Short mmCIF file of C-alpha atoms in Angstrom, two decimals:
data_model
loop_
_atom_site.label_atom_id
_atom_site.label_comp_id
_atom_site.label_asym_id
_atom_site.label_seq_id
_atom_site.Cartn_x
_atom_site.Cartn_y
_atom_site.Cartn_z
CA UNK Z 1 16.24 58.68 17.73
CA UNK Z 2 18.48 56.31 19.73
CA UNK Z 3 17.00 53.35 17.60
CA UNK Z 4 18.19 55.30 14.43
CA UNK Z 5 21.44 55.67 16.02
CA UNK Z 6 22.02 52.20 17.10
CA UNK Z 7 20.92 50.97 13.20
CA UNK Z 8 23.63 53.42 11.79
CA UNK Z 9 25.64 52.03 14.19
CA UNK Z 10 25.72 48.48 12.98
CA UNK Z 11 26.07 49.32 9.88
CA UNK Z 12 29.23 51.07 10.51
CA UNK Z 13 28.06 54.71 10.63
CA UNK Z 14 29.11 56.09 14.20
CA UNK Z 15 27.43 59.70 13.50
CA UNK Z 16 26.28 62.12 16.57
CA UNK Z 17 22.26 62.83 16.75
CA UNK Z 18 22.92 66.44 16.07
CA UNK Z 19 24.92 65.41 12.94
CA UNK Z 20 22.34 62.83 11.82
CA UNK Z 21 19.65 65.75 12.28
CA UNK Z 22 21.52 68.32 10.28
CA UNK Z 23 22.13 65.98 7.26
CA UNK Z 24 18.71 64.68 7.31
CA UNK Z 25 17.17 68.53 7.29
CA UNK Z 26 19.94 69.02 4.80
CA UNK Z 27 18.82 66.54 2.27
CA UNK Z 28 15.03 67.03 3.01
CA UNK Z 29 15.42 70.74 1.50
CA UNK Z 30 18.31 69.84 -1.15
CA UNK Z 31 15.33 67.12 -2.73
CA UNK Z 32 12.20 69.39 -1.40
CA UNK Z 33 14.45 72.46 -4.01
CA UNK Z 34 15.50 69.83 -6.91
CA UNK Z 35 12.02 68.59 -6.95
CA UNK Z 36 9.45 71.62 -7.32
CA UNK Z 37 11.91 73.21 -9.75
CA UNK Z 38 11.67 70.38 -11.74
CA UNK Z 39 8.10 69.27 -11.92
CA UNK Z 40 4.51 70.96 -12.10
CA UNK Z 41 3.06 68.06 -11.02
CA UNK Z 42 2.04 68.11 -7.35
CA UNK Z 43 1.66 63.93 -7.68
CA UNK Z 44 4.76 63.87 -8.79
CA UNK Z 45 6.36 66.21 -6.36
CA UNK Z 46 5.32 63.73 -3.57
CA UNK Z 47 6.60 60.62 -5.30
CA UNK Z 48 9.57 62.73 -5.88
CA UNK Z 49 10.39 63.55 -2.30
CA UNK Z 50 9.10 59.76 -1.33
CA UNK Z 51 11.96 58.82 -3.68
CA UNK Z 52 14.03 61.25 -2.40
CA UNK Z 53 14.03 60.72 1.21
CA UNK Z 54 13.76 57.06 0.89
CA UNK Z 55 17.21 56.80 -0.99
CA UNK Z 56 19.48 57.40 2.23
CA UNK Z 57 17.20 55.02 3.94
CA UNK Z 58 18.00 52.24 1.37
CA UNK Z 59 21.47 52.81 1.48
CA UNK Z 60 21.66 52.51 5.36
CA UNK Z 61 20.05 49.46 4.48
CA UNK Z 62 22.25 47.97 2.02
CA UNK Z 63 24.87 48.70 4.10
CA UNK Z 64 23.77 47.16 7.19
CA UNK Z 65 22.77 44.16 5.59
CA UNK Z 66 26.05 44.20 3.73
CA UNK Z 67 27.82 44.11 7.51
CA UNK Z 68 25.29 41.52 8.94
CA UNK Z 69 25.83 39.18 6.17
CA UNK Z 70 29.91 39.77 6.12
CA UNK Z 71 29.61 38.92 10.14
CA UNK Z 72 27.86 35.77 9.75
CA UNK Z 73 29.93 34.09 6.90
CA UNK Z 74 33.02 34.90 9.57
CA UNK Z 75 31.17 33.53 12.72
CA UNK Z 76 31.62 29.53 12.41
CA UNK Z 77 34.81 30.31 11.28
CA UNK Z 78 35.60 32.57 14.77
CA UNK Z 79 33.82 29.55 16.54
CA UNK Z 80 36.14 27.13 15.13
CA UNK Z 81 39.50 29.68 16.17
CA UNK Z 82 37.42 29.83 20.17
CA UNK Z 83 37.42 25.94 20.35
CA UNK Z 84 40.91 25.34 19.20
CA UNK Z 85 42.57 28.23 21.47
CA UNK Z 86 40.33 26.73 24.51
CA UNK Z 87 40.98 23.30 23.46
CA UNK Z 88 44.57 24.50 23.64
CA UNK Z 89 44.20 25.36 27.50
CA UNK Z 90 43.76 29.60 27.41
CA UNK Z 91 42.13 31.90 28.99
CA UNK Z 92 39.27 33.53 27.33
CA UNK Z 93 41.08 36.57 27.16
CA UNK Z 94 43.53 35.17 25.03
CA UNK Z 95 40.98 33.40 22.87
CA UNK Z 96 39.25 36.58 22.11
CA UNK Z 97 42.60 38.03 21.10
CA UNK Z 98 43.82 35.13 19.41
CA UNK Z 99 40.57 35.29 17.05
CA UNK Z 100 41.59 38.91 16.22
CA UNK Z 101 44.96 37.80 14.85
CA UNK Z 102 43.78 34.83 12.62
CA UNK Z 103 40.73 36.28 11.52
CA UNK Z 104 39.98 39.30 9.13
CA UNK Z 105 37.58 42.33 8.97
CA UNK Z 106 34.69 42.87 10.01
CA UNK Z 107 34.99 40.35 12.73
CA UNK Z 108 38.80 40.74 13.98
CA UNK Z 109 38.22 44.51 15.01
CA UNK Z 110 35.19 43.47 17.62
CA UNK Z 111 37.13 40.75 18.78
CA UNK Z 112 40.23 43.06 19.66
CA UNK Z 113 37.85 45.24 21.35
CA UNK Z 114 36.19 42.91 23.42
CA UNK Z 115 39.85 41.22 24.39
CA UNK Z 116 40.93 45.50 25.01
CA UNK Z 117 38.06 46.22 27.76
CA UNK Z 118 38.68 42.74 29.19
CA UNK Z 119 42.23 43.46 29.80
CA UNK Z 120 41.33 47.16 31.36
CA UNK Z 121 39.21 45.14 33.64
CA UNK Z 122 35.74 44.84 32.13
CA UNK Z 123 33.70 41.57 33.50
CA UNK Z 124 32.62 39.44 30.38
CA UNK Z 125 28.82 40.18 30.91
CA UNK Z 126 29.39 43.35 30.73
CA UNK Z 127 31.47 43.54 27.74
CA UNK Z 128 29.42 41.39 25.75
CA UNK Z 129 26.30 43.78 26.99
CA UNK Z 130 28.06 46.71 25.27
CA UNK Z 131 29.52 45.61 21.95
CA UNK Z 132 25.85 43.89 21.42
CA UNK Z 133 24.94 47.43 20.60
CA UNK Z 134 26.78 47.47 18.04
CA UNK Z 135 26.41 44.43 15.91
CA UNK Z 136 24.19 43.86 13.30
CA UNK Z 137 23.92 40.33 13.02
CA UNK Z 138 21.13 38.46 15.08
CA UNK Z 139 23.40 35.49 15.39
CA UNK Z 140 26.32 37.40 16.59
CA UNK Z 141 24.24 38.56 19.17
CA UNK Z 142 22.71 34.95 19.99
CA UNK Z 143 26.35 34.04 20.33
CA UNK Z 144 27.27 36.35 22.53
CA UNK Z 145 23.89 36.05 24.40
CA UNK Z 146 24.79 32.34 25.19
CA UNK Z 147 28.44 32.86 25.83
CA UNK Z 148 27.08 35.13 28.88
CA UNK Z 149 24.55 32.36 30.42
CA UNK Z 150 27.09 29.81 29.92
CA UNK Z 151 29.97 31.88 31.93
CA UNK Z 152 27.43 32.16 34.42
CA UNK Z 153 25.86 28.93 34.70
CA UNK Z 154 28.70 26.94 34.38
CA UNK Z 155 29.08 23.50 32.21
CA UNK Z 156 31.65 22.67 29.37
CA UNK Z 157 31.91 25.99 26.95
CA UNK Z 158 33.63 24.18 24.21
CA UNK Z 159 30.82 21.36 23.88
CA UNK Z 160 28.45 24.52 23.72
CA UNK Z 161 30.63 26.43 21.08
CA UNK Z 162 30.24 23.20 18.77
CA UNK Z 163 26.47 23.22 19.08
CA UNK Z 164 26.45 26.18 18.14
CA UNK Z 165 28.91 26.62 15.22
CA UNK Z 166 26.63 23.64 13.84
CA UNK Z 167 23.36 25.54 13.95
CA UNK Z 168 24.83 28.67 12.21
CA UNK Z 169 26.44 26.75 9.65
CA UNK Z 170 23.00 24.66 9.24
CA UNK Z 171 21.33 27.84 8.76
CA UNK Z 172 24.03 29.66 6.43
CA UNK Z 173 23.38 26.65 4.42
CA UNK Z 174 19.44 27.17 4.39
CA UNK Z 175 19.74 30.27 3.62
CA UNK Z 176 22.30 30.25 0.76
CA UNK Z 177 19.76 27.23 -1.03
CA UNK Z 178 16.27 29.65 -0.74
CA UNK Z 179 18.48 32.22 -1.95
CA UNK Z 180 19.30 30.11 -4.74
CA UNK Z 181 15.55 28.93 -5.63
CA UNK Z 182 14.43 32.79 -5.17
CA UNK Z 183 17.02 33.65 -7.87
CA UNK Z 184 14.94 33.59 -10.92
CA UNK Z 185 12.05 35.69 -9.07
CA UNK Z 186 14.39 38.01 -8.32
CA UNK Z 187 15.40 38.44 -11.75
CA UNK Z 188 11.77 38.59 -12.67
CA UNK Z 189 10.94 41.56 -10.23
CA UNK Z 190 14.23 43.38 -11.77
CA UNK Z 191 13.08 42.63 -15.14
CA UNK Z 192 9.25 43.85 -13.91
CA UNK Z 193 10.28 46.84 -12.58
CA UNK Z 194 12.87 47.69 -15.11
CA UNK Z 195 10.46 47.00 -17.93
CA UNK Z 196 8.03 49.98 -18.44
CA UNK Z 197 11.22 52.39 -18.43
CA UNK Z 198 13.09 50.70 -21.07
CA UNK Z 199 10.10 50.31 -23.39
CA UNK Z 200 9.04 53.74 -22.80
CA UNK Z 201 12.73 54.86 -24.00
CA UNK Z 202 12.42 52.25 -26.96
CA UNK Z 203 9.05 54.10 -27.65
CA UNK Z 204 10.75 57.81 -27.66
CA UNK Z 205 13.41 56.69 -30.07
CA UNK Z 206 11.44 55.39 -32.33
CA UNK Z 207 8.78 58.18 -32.04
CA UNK Z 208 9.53 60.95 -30.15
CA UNK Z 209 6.39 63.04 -31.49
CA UNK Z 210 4.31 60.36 -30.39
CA UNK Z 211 5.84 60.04 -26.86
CA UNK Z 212 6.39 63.85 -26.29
CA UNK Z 213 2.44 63.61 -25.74
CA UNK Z 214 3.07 62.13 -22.19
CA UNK Z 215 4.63 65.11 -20.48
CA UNK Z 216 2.93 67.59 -22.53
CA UNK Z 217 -0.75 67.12 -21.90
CA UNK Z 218 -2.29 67.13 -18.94
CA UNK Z 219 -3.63 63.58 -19.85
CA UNK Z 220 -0.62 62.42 -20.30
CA UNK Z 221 1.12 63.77 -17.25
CA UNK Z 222 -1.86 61.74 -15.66
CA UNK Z 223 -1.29 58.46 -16.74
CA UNK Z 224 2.35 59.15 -15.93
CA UNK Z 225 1.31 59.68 -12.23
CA UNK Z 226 -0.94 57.22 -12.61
CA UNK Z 227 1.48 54.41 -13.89
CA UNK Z 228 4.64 55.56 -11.26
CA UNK Z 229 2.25 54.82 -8.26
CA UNK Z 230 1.49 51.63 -9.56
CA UNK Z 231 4.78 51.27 -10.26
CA UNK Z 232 6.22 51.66 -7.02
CA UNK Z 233 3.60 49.55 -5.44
CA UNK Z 234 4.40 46.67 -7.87
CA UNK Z 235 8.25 46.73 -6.52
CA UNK Z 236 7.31 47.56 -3.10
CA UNK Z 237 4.94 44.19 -2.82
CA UNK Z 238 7.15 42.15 -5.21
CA UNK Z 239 10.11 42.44 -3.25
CA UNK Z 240 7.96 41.64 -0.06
CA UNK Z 241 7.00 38.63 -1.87
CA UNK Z 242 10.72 37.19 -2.42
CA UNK Z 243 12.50 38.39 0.65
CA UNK Z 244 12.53 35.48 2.77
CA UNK Z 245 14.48 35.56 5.92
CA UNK Z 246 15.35 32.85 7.84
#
């Protein structure tokens, strides 16, 4: 539970356990209702709640990954604003609150809250510790993961900064060109999944006898079970195949 939590979290969520509890019971029995009153078919009632309860899941999702990616575009940018303000001869205080007024959301708001608890007397490690928590972006976290051995080792911070605002821009750029050479699979696995639906409403227009067959026979309603499990297994494994993370 305190994983689930933590993900809903990062993506911007901030909901209670007992609130995440109630709306998931409430949307289990608002899909389990829609979906036996609407099909016969106990096949189809499970890939009816699978659908069902996955769809919140895949929003979270969305969403987080919307947040992750928003926080990384902003990060060498945030790097650049840290060098310049300790370049400049402040404190890291100020730095942290300096990067809230020059940059924008998402970024701006965690900065202001790490330069808040810092000025109510919260030690850097610890800070850093908590807002982790909260962050959805693996190189935010690296960040602030080095920023805490570096306060505590010692050595020249804004030779470390530029190392490392030249790593996440190296691998912004990587990712931005395999997202660019996995464009036209992508479009294929749209245009795969997307497919058998359209042609099966091109098929009802033209002959809606014909096509009336599949939902009611019981060998129809068969190879309609038959074809949505292979249909979801397609997508699942097809998106598997061109999600590359880097």
């Amino acid at each position: 539970v305190s994983a689930i939590i933590r993900y809903l979290n990062e993506a911007g969520l901030p909901l209670s356990p007992r609130l995440v509890s109630w709306l998931a019971l409430m949307w289990l029995l608002l899909v389990g209702v829609l979906v036996v009153n609407a099909v016969d078919s106990s096949i189809l009632r499970g890939l009816g709640l699978l659908v069902g309860c996955a769809l919140p899941a895949l929003l979270v999702m969305r969403r987080h990954s919307e947040a992750e990616r928003a926080l990384e575009r902003q990060l060498p940018e945030a790097l650049d604003v840290m060098v310049r303000a300790l370049q400049a001869g402040k404190p890291l205080p100020a730095c942290w609150l300096e990067m809230s007024q020059v940059l924008e959301k998402p970024i701006a708001p965690l900065c202001h809250d790490i330069y808040l608890k810092m000025q109510y007397g919260g030690e850097l490690d610890e800070v850093l510790r908590e807002v982790s928590g909260r962050v959805p972006s693996e190189d935010v976290r690296f960040f602030f993961t080095a920023l805490r051995i570096q306060t505590r080792s010692g050595g020249n911070l804004v030779c470390r900064l530029l190392l490392e605002k030249e790593k996440i821009r190296d691998r912004l750029a990587l990712r931005g060109r395999i997202q660019a050479i996995s464009s036209e699979s992508r479009m294929s696995a749209w245009i795969m999944g997307l497919m058998p639906f359209l042609v099966s409403l091109m098929m009802y227009a033209l002959s809606p006898k014909t096509m009336s067959l599949l939902w009611t026979t019981s060998a129809g309603i068969r190879m309609i079970e038959f074809g949505l499990v292979m249909q979801l297994i397609g997508v699942a494994w097809i998106s598997r195949l061109v999600r590359i993370r880097v």
